[in-house]
mmCIF file of C-alpha atoms in Angstrom:
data_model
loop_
_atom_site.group_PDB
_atom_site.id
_atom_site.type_symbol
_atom_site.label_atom_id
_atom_site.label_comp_id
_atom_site.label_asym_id
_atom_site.label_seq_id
_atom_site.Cartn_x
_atom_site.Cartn_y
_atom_site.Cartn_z
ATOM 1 C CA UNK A 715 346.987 16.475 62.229
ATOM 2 C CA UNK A 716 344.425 13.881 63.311
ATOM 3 C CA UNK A 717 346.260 12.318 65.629
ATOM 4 C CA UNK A 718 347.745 15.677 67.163
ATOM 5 C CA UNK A 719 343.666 16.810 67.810
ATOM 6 C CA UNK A 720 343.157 13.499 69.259
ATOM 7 C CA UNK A 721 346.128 13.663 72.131
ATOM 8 C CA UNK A 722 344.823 17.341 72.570
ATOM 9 C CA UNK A 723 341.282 16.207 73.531
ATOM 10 C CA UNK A 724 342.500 13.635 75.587
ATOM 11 C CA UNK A 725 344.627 15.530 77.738
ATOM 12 C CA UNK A 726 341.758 18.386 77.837
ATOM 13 C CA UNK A 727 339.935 15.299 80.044
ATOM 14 C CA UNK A 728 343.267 15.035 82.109
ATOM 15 C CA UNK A 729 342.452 11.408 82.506
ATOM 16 C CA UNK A 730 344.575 9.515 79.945
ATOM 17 C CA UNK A 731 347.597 7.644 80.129
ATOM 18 C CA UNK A 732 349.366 5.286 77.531
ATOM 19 C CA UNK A 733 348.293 2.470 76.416
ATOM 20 C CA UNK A 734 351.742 0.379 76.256
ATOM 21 C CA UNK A 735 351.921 1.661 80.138
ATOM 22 C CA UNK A 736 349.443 -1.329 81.231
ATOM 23 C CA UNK A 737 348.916 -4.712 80.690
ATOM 24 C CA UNK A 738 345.893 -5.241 78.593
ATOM 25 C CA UNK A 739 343.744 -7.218 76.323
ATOM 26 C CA UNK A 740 342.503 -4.198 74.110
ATOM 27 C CA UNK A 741 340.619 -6.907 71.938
ATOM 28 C CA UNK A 742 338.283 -7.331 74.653
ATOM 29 C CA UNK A 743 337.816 -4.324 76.391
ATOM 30 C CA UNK A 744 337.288 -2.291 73.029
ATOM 31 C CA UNK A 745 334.162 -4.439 72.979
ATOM 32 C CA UNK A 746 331.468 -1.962 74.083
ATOM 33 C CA UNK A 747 327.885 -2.772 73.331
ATOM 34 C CA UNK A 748 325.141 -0.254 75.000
ATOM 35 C CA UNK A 749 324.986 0.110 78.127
ATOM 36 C CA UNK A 750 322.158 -0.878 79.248
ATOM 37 C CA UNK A 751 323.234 -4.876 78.555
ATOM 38 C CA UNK A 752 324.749 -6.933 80.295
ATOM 39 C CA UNK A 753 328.228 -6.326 80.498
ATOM 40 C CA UNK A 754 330.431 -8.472 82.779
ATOM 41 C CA UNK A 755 333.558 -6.580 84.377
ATOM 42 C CA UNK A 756 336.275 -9.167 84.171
ATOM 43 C CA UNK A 757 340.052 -8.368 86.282
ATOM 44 C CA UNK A 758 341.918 -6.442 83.627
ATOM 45 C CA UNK A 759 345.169 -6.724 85.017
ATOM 46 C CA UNK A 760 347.983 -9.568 85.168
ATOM 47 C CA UNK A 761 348.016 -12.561 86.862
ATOM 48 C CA UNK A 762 350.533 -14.415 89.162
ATOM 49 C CA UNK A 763 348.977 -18.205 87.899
ATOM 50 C CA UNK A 764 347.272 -18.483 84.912
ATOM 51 C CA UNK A 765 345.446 -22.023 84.518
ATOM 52 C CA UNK A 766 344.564 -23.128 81.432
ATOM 53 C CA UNK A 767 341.454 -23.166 79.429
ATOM 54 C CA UNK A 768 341.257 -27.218 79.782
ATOM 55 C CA UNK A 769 342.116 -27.051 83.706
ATOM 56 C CA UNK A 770 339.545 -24.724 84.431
ATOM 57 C CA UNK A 771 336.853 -26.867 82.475
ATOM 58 C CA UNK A 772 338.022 -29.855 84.455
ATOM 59 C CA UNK A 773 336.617 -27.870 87.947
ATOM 60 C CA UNK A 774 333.524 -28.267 86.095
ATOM 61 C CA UNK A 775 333.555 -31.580 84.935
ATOM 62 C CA UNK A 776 334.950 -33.114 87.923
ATOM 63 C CA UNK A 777 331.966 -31.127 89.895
ATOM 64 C CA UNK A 778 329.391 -32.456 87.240
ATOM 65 C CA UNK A 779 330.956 -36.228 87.799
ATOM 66 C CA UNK A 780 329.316 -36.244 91.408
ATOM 67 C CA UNK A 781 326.165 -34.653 90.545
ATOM 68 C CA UNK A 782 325.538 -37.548 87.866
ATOM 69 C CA UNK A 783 326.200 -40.166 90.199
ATOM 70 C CA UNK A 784 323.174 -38.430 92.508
ATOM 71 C CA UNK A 785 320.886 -37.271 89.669
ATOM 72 C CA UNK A 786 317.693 -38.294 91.707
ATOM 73 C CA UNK A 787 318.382 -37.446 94.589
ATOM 74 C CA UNK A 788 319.576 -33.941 96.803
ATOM 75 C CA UNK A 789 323.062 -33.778 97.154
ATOM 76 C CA UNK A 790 325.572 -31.350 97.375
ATOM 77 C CA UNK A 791 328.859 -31.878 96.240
ATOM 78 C CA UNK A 792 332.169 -30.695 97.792
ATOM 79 C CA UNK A 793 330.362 -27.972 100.394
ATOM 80 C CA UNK A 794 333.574 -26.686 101.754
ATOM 81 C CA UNK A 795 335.016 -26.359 98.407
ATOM 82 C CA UNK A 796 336.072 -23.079 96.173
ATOM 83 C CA UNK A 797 333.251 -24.193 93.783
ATOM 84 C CA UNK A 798 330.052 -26.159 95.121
ATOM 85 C CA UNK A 799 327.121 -27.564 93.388
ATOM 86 C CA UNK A 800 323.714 -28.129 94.875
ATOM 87 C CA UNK A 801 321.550 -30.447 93.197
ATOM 88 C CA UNK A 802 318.142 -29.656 94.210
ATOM 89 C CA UNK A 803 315.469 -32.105 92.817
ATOM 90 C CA UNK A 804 311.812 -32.775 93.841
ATOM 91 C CA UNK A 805 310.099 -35.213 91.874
ATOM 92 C CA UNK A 806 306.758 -34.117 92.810
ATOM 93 C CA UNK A 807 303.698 -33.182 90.248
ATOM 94 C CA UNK A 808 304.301 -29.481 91.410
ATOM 95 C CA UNK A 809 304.839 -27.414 88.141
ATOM 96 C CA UNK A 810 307.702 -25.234 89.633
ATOM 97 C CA UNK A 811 311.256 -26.097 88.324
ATOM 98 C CA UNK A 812 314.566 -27.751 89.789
ATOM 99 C CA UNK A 813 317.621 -26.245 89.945
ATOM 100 C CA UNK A 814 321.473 -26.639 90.166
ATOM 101 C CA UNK A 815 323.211 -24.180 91.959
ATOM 102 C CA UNK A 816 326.474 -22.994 91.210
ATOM 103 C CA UNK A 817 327.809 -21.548 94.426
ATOM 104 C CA UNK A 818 330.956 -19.335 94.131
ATOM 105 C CA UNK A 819 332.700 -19.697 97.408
ATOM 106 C CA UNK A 820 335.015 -16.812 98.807
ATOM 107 C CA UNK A 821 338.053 -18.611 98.279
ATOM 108 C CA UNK A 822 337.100 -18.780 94.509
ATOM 109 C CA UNK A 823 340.077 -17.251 91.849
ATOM 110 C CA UNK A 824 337.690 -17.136 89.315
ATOM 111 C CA UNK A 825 337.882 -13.251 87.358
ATOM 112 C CA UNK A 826 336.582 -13.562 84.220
ATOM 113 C CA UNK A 827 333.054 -14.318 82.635
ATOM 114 C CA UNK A 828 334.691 -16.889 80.010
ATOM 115 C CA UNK A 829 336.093 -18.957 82.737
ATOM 116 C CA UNK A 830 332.762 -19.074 85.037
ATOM 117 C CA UNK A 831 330.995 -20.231 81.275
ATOM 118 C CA UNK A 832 334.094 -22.906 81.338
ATOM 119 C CA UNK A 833 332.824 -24.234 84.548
ATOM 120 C CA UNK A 834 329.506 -24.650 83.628
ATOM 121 C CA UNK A 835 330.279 -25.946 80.273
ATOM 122 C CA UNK A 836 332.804 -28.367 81.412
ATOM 123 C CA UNK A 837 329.503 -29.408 84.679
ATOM 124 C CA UNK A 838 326.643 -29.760 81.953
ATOM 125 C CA UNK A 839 328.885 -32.431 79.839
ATOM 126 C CA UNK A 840 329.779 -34.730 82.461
ATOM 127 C CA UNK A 841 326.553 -34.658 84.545
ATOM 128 C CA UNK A 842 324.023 -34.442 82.004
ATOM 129 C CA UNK A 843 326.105 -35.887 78.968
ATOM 130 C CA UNK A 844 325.826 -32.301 77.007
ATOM 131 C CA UNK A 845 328.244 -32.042 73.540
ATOM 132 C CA UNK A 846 330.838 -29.699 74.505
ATOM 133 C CA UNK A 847 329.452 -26.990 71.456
ATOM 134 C CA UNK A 848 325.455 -26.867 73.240
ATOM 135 C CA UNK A 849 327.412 -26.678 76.616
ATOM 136 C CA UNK A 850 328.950 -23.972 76.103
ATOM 137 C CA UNK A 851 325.806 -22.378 74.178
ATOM 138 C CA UNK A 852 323.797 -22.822 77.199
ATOM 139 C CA UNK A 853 326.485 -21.378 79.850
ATOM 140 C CA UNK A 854 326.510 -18.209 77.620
ATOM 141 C CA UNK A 855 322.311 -17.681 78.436
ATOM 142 C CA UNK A 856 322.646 -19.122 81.975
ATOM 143 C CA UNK A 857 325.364 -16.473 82.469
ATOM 144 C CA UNK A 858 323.432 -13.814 81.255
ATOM 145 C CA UNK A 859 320.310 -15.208 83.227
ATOM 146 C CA UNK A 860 321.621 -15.009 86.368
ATOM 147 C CA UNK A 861 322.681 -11.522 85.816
ATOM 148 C CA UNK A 862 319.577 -10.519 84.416
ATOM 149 C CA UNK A 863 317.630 -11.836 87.882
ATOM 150 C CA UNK A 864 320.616 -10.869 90.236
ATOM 151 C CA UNK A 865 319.045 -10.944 94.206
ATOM 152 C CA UNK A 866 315.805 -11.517 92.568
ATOM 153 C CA UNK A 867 313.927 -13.634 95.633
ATOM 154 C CA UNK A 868 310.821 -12.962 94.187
ATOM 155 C CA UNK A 869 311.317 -13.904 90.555
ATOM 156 C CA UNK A 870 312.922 -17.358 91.944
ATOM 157 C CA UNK A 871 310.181 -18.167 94.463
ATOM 158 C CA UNK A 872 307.547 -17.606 92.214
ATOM 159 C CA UNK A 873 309.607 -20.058 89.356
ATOM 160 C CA UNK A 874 311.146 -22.444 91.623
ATOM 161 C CA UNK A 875 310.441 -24.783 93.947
ATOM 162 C CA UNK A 876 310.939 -24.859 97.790
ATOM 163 C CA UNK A 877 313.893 -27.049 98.238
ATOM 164 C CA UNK A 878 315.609 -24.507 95.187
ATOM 165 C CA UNK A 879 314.696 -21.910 97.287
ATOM 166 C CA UNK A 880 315.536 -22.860 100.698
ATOM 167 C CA UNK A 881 319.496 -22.954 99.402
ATOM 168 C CA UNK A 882 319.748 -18.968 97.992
ATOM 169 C CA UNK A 883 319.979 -16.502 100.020
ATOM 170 C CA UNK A 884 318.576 -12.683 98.775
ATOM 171 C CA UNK A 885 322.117 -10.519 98.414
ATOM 172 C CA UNK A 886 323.689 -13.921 95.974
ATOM 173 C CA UNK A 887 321.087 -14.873 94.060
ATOM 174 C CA UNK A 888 322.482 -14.665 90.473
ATOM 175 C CA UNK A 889 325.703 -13.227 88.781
ATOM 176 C CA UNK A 890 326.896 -9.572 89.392
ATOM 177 C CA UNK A 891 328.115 -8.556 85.949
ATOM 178 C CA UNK A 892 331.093 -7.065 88.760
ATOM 179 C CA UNK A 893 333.880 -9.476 89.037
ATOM 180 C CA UNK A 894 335.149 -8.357 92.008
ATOM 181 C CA UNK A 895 331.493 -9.200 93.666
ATOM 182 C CA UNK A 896 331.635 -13.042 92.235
ATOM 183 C CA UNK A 897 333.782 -14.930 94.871
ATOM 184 C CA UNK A 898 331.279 -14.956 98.354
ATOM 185 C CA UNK A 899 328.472 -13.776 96.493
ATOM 186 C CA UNK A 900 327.212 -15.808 93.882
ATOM 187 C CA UNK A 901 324.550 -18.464 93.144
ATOM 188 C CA UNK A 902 323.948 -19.211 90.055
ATOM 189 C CA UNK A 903 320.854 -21.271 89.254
ATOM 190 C CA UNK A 904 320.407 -23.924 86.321
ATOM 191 C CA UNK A 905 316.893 -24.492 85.919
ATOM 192 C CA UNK A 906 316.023 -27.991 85.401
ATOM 193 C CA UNK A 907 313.143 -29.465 83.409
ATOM 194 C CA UNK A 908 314.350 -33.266 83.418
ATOM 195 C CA UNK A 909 317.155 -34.194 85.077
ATOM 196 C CA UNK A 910 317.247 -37.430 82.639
ATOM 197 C CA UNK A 911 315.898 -35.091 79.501
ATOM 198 C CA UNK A 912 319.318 -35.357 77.553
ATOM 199 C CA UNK A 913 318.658 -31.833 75.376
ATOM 200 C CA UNK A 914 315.709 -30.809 77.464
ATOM 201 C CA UNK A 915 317.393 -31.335 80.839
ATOM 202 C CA UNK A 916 318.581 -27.275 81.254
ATOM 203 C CA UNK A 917 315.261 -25.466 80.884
ATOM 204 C CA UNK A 918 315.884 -23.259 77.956
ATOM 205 C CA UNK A 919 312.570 -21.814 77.970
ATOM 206 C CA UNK A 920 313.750 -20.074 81.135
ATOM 207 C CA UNK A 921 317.200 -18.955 80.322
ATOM 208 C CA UNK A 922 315.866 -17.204 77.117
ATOM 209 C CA UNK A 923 313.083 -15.290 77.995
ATOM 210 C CA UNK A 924 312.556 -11.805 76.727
ATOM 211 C CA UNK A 925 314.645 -10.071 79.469
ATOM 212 C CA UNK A 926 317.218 -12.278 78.296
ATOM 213 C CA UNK A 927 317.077 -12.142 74.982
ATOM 214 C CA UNK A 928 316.506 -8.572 75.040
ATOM 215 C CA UNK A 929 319.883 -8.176 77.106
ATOM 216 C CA UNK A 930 321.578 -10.494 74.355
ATOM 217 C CA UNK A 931 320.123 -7.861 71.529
ATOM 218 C CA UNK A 932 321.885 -4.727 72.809
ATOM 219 C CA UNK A 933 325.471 -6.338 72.176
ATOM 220 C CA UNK A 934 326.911 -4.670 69.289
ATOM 221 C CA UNK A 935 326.518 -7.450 67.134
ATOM 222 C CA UNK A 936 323.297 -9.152 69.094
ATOM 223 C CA UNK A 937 324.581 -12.441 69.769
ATOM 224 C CA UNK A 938 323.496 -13.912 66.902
ATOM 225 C CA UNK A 939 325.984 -16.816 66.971
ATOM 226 C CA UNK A 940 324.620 -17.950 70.486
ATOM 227 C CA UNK A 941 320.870 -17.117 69.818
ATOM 228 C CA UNK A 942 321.123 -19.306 66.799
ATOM 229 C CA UNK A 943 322.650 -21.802 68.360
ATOM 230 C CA UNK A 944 319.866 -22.110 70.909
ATOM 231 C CA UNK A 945 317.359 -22.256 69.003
ATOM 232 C CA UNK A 946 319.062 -25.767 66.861
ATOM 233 C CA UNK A 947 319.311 -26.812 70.523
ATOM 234 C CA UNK A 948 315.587 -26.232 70.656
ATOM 235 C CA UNK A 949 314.401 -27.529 67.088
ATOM 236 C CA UNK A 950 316.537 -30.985 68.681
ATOM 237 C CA UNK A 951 314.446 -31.022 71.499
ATOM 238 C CA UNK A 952 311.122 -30.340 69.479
ATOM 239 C CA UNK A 953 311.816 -33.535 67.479
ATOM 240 C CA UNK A 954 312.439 -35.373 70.431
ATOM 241 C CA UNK A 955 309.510 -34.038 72.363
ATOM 242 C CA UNK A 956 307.248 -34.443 69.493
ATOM 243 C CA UNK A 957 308.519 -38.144 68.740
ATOM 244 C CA UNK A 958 308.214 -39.674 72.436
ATOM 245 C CA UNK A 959 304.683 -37.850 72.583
ATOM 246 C CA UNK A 960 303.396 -40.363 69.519
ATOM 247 C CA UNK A 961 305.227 -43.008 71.050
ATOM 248 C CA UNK A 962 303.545 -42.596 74.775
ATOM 249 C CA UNK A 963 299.876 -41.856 72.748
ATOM 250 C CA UNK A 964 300.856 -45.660 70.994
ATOM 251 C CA UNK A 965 301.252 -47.700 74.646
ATOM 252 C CA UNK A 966 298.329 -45.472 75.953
ATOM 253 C CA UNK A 967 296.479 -46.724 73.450
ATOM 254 C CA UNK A 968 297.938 -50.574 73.669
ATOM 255 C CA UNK A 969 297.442 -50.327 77.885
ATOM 256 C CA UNK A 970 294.007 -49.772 77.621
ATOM 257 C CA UNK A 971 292.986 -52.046 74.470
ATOM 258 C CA UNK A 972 294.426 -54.512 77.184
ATOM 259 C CA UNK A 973 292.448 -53.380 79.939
ATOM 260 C CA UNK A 974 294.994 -51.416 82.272
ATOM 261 C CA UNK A 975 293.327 -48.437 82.673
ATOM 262 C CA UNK A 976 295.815 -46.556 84.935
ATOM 263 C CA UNK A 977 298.637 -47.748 82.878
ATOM 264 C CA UNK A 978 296.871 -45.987 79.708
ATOM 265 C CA UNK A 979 295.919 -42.878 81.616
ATOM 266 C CA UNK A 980 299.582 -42.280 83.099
ATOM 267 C CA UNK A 981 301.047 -42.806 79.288
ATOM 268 C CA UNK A 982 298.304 -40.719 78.198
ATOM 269 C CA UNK A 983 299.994 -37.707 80.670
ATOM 270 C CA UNK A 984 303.432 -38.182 79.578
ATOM 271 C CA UNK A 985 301.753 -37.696 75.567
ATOM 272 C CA UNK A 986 299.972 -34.722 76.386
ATOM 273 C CA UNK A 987 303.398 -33.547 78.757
ATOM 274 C CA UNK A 988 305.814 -33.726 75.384
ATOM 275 C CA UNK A 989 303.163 -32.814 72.959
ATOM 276 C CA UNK A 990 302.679 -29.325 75.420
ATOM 277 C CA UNK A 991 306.717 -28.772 75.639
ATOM 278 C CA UNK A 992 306.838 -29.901 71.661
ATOM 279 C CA UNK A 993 304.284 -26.935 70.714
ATOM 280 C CA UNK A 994 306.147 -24.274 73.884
ATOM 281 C CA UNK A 995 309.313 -24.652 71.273
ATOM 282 C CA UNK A 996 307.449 -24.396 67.862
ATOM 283 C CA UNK A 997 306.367 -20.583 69.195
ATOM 284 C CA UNK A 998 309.886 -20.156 70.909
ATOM 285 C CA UNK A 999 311.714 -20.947 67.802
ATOM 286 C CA UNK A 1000 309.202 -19.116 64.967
ATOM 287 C CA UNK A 1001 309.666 -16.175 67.729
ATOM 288 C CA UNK A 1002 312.970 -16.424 67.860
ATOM 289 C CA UNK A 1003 313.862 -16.753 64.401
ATOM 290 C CA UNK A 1004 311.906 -13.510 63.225
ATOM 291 C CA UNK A 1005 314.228 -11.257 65.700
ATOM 292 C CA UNK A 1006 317.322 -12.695 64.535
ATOM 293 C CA UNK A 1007 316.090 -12.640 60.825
ATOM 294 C CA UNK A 1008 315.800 -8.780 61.625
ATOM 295 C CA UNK A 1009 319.146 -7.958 63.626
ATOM 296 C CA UNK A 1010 320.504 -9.744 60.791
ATOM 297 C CA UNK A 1011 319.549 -6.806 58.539
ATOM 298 C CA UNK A 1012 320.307 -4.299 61.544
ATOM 299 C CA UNK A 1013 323.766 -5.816 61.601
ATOM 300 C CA UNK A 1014 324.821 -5.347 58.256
ATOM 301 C CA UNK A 1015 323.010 -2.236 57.551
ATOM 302 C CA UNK A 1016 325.544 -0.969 60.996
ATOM 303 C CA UNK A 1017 328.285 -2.316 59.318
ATOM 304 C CA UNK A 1018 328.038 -0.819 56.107
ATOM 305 C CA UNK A 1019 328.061 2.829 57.712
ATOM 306 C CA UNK A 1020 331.654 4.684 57.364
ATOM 307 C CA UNK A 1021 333.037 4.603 60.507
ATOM 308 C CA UNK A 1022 333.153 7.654 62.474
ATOM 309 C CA UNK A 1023 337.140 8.054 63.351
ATOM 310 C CA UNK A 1024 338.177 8.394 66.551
ATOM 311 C CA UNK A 1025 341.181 7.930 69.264
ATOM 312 C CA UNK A 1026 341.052 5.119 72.041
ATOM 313 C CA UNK A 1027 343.308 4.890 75.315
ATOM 314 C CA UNK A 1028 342.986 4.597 78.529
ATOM 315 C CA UNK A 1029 341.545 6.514 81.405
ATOM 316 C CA UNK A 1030 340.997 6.700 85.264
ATOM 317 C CA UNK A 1031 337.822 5.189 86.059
ATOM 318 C CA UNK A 1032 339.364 4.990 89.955
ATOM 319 C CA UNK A 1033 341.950 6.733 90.813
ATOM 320 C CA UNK A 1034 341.929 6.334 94.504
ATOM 321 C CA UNK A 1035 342.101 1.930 93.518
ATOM 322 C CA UNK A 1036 343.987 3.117 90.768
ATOM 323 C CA UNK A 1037 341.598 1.355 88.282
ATOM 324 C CA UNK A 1038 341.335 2.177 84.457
ATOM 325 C CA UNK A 1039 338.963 1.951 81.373
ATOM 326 C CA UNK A 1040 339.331 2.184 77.667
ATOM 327 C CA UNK A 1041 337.585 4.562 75.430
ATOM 328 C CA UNK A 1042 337.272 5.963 71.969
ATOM 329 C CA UNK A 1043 336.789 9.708 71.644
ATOM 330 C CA UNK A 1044 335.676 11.284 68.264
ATOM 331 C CA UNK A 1045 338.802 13.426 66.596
ATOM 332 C CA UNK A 1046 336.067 15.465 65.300
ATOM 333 C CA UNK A 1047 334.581 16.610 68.685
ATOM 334 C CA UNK A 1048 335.823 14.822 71.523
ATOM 335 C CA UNK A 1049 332.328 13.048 71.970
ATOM 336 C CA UNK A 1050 332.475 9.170 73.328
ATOM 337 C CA UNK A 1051 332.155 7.292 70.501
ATOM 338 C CA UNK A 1052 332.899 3.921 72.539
ATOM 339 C CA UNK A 1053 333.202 2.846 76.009
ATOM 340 C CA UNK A 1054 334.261 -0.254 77.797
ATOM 341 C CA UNK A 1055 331.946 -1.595 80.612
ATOM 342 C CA UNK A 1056 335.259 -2.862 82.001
ATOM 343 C CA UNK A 1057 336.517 -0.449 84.404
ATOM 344 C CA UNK A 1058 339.055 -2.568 86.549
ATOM 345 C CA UNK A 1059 342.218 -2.271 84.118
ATOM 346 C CA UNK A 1060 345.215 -2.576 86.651
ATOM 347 C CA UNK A 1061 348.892 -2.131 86.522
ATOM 348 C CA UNK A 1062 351.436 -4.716 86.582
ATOM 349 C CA UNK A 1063 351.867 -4.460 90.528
ATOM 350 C CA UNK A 1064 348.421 -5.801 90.996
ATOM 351 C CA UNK A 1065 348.782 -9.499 90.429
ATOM 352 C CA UNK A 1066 346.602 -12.288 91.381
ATOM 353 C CA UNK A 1067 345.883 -16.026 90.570
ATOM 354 C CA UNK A 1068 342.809 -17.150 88.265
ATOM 355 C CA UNK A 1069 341.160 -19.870 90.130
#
C-alpha cells in the first residue's frame, strides 16, 4: 500500500522516471544537507575514461614537485597546462598573506569535488611535505573556502597581498559549487602563512573562519570528522609555535648578554611572532571544540528520531539539457523530505573523460 501511494505522488509531479533507467551513484546524491551549505554539483553521469584515484593525485604531486623547488621565489608552474599553480610569495614585513593559486584551465576534465580535493592533497604533500591524512583535511576547508568567497575581489584584496592579487581575476576567484563552471573559471587560493612552516605553512586560521565553519555545520552530519581533524592539525602547530617562541626568547636573551643588540631584538620578534600565532590557536581550538562538543549532541539527538518514511527517485531538474535530480518524497503527504543539490544526473549517451 505504501509503496502504491508513493508511485501515485510521484507521477502526480509528472517528473519521475526510474531509477535503474540512469547511471548513478545514489550513495552520493542521496546526501542532502540544507541548502543553504555548500553543496558542490559534481557530473552525475558516465564517463568515457575514468583515471584513477592515485593518477589524479599524481597531477597534484607532480604540480607541487615544481613549486618546492621555487618555494622563495614567484614562479608559476606549467602556464599552458590543464592545471597551473602560481606561487605567489612576498617576503616583505607587510601583514597580508601569500597565496598558491590553483588555476583550473579550460581544457581541465576535472567533474567532481573529490578529485579537485585529490589535487590539492596530492600538491600540499610534495611541495610542503604535508602527511597524506592533514592533506587531505586541509583540501576539504580550502574547497569549501573558495566556494564560500567565490568572485570575492574585495574579501581577497583586503586579506592578500598585491602580487596574490594581481594573478585573480573578479568572475574566477574561488570554486563554483557548479561543476560545469570549474574548467575556465576557477582560482582557487591557498593562503600561506610560511612557506617553510611545515604544519603552519597553509593558513588555517583563514580557511576556517566562521563563514566556513558555519557552511561545514549545515551538512547533515556537520563535518565533524574534518573539523576535528583540523583542529589536531592546529593543537600540532600550537606546540610548535609555542616551543620555537621559548627557544627564540633563549638566543634573544644570549644575543644581547653578548652585546648584539640587533641580533637580540630580531630574535626577540620572531618570540613575540610564535607566541601571538601560539595564543590565535589556543582561542581557535577552545572555540572550536565547544561547537563540535554541541553538534555532537545535535547529531545523535537527529539520529535517534524515527525516521519519517518516504520514496526517492529521480526527477527532471532540466529537461530541455535533459538533466536529473534525486529526491525523497514523504508517503504520508508528498512533502520533500530530501533533496540532492546535484542536479546534473545524465543518461548513458552523455559521456565524457575525468581529467
Amino acid at each position: 500500500m505504501k509503496k502504491t501511494v508513493g508511485v501515485l505522488l510521484m507521477l502526480a509531479f509528472g517528473m519521475y522516471i526510474n531509477a535503474a533507467e540512469l547511471e548513478v551513484n545514489q550513495k552520493e546524491v542521496q546526501a542532502a544537507g540544507d541548502e543553504n551549505s555548500v553543496q558542490f554539483e559534481n557530473y552525475g553521469g558516465p564517463h568515457a575514461v575514468i583515471e584513477s584515484a592515485e593518477t589524479i593525485s599524481g597531477i597534484g604531486r607532480s604540480l607541487g614537485l615544481e613549486i618546492h623547488e621555487n618555494l622563495e621565489s614567484n614562479f608559476t608552474a606549467r602556464p599552458d597546462g590543464k592545471y597551473t599553480i602560481i606561487h605567489a610569495v612576498d617576503f616583505s614585513d607587510s601583514p597580508l598573506l601569500d597565496a598558491d593559486i590553483l588555476v583550473l584551465n579550460s581544457t581541465a576534465g576535472v567533474d567532481h569535488i573529490n578529485n579537485i580535493r585529490r589535487i590539492l592533497s596530492g600538491f600540499l604533500q610534495s611541495a610542503y611535505g604535508y602527511s597524506k591524512e592533514d592533506a587531505d583535511v586541509i583540501s576539504v576547508f580550502v574547497t569549501v573556502y573558495n566556494a564560500v568567497y567565490r568572485s570575492n575581489l574585495q574579501y581577497f584584496s583586503e586579506r592578500y597581498k598585491e602580487n596574490v592579487i594581481s594573478n585573480l581575476h573578479e568572475q574566477k576567484i574561488g570554486l563554483s559549487t557548479k561543476w560545469e563552471e570549474w574548467a575556465g573559471f576557477s582560482e582557487i587560493v591557498i593562503p600561506l602563512n610560511d612557506v617553510n612552516g611545515g604544519l603552519s605553512t597553509v593558513d588555517t586560521t583563514a580557511i576556517s573562519d566562521d563563514a566556513v565553519v558555519e557552511a561545514l555545520r549545515k551538512e547533515d552530519d556537520k563535518a565533524l570528522e574534518s573539523r576535528e581533524k583540523l583542529t589536531e592539525i592546529k593543537e600540532a602547530e600550537l606546540k610548535t609555535a609555542s616551543e620555537k617562541a621559548k627557544d627564540f626568547q633563549k638566543e634573544s636573551a644570549k644575543q644581547k648578554a653578548e652585546g648584539n643588540k640587533t641580533e637580540a631584538a630580531q630574535s626577540s620578534k620572531k618570540s613575540s611572532e610564535q607566541q601571538q600565532l601560539a595564543d590565535r590557536k589556543t582561542n581557535e581550538i577552545r572555540t572550536e571544540k565547544e561547537k563540535t562538543a554541541a553538534d555532537k549532541e545535535s547529531v545523535a539527538s537527529k539520529a535517534s528520531q524515527a525516521p519519517v518514511e518516504g520514496v526517492t527517485g529521480l526527477f527532471v531538474a532540466d529537461a530541455k539539457k535533459n538533466l536529473y535530480t534525486l529526491q525523497t518524497l514523504s508517503a504520508a503527504d508528498g512533502s520533500v523530505i530530501k533533496k540532492s543539490s546535484l542536479k546534473q544526473i545524465r543518461t548513458k549517451t552523455d559521456r565524457k573523460s575525468v581529467v
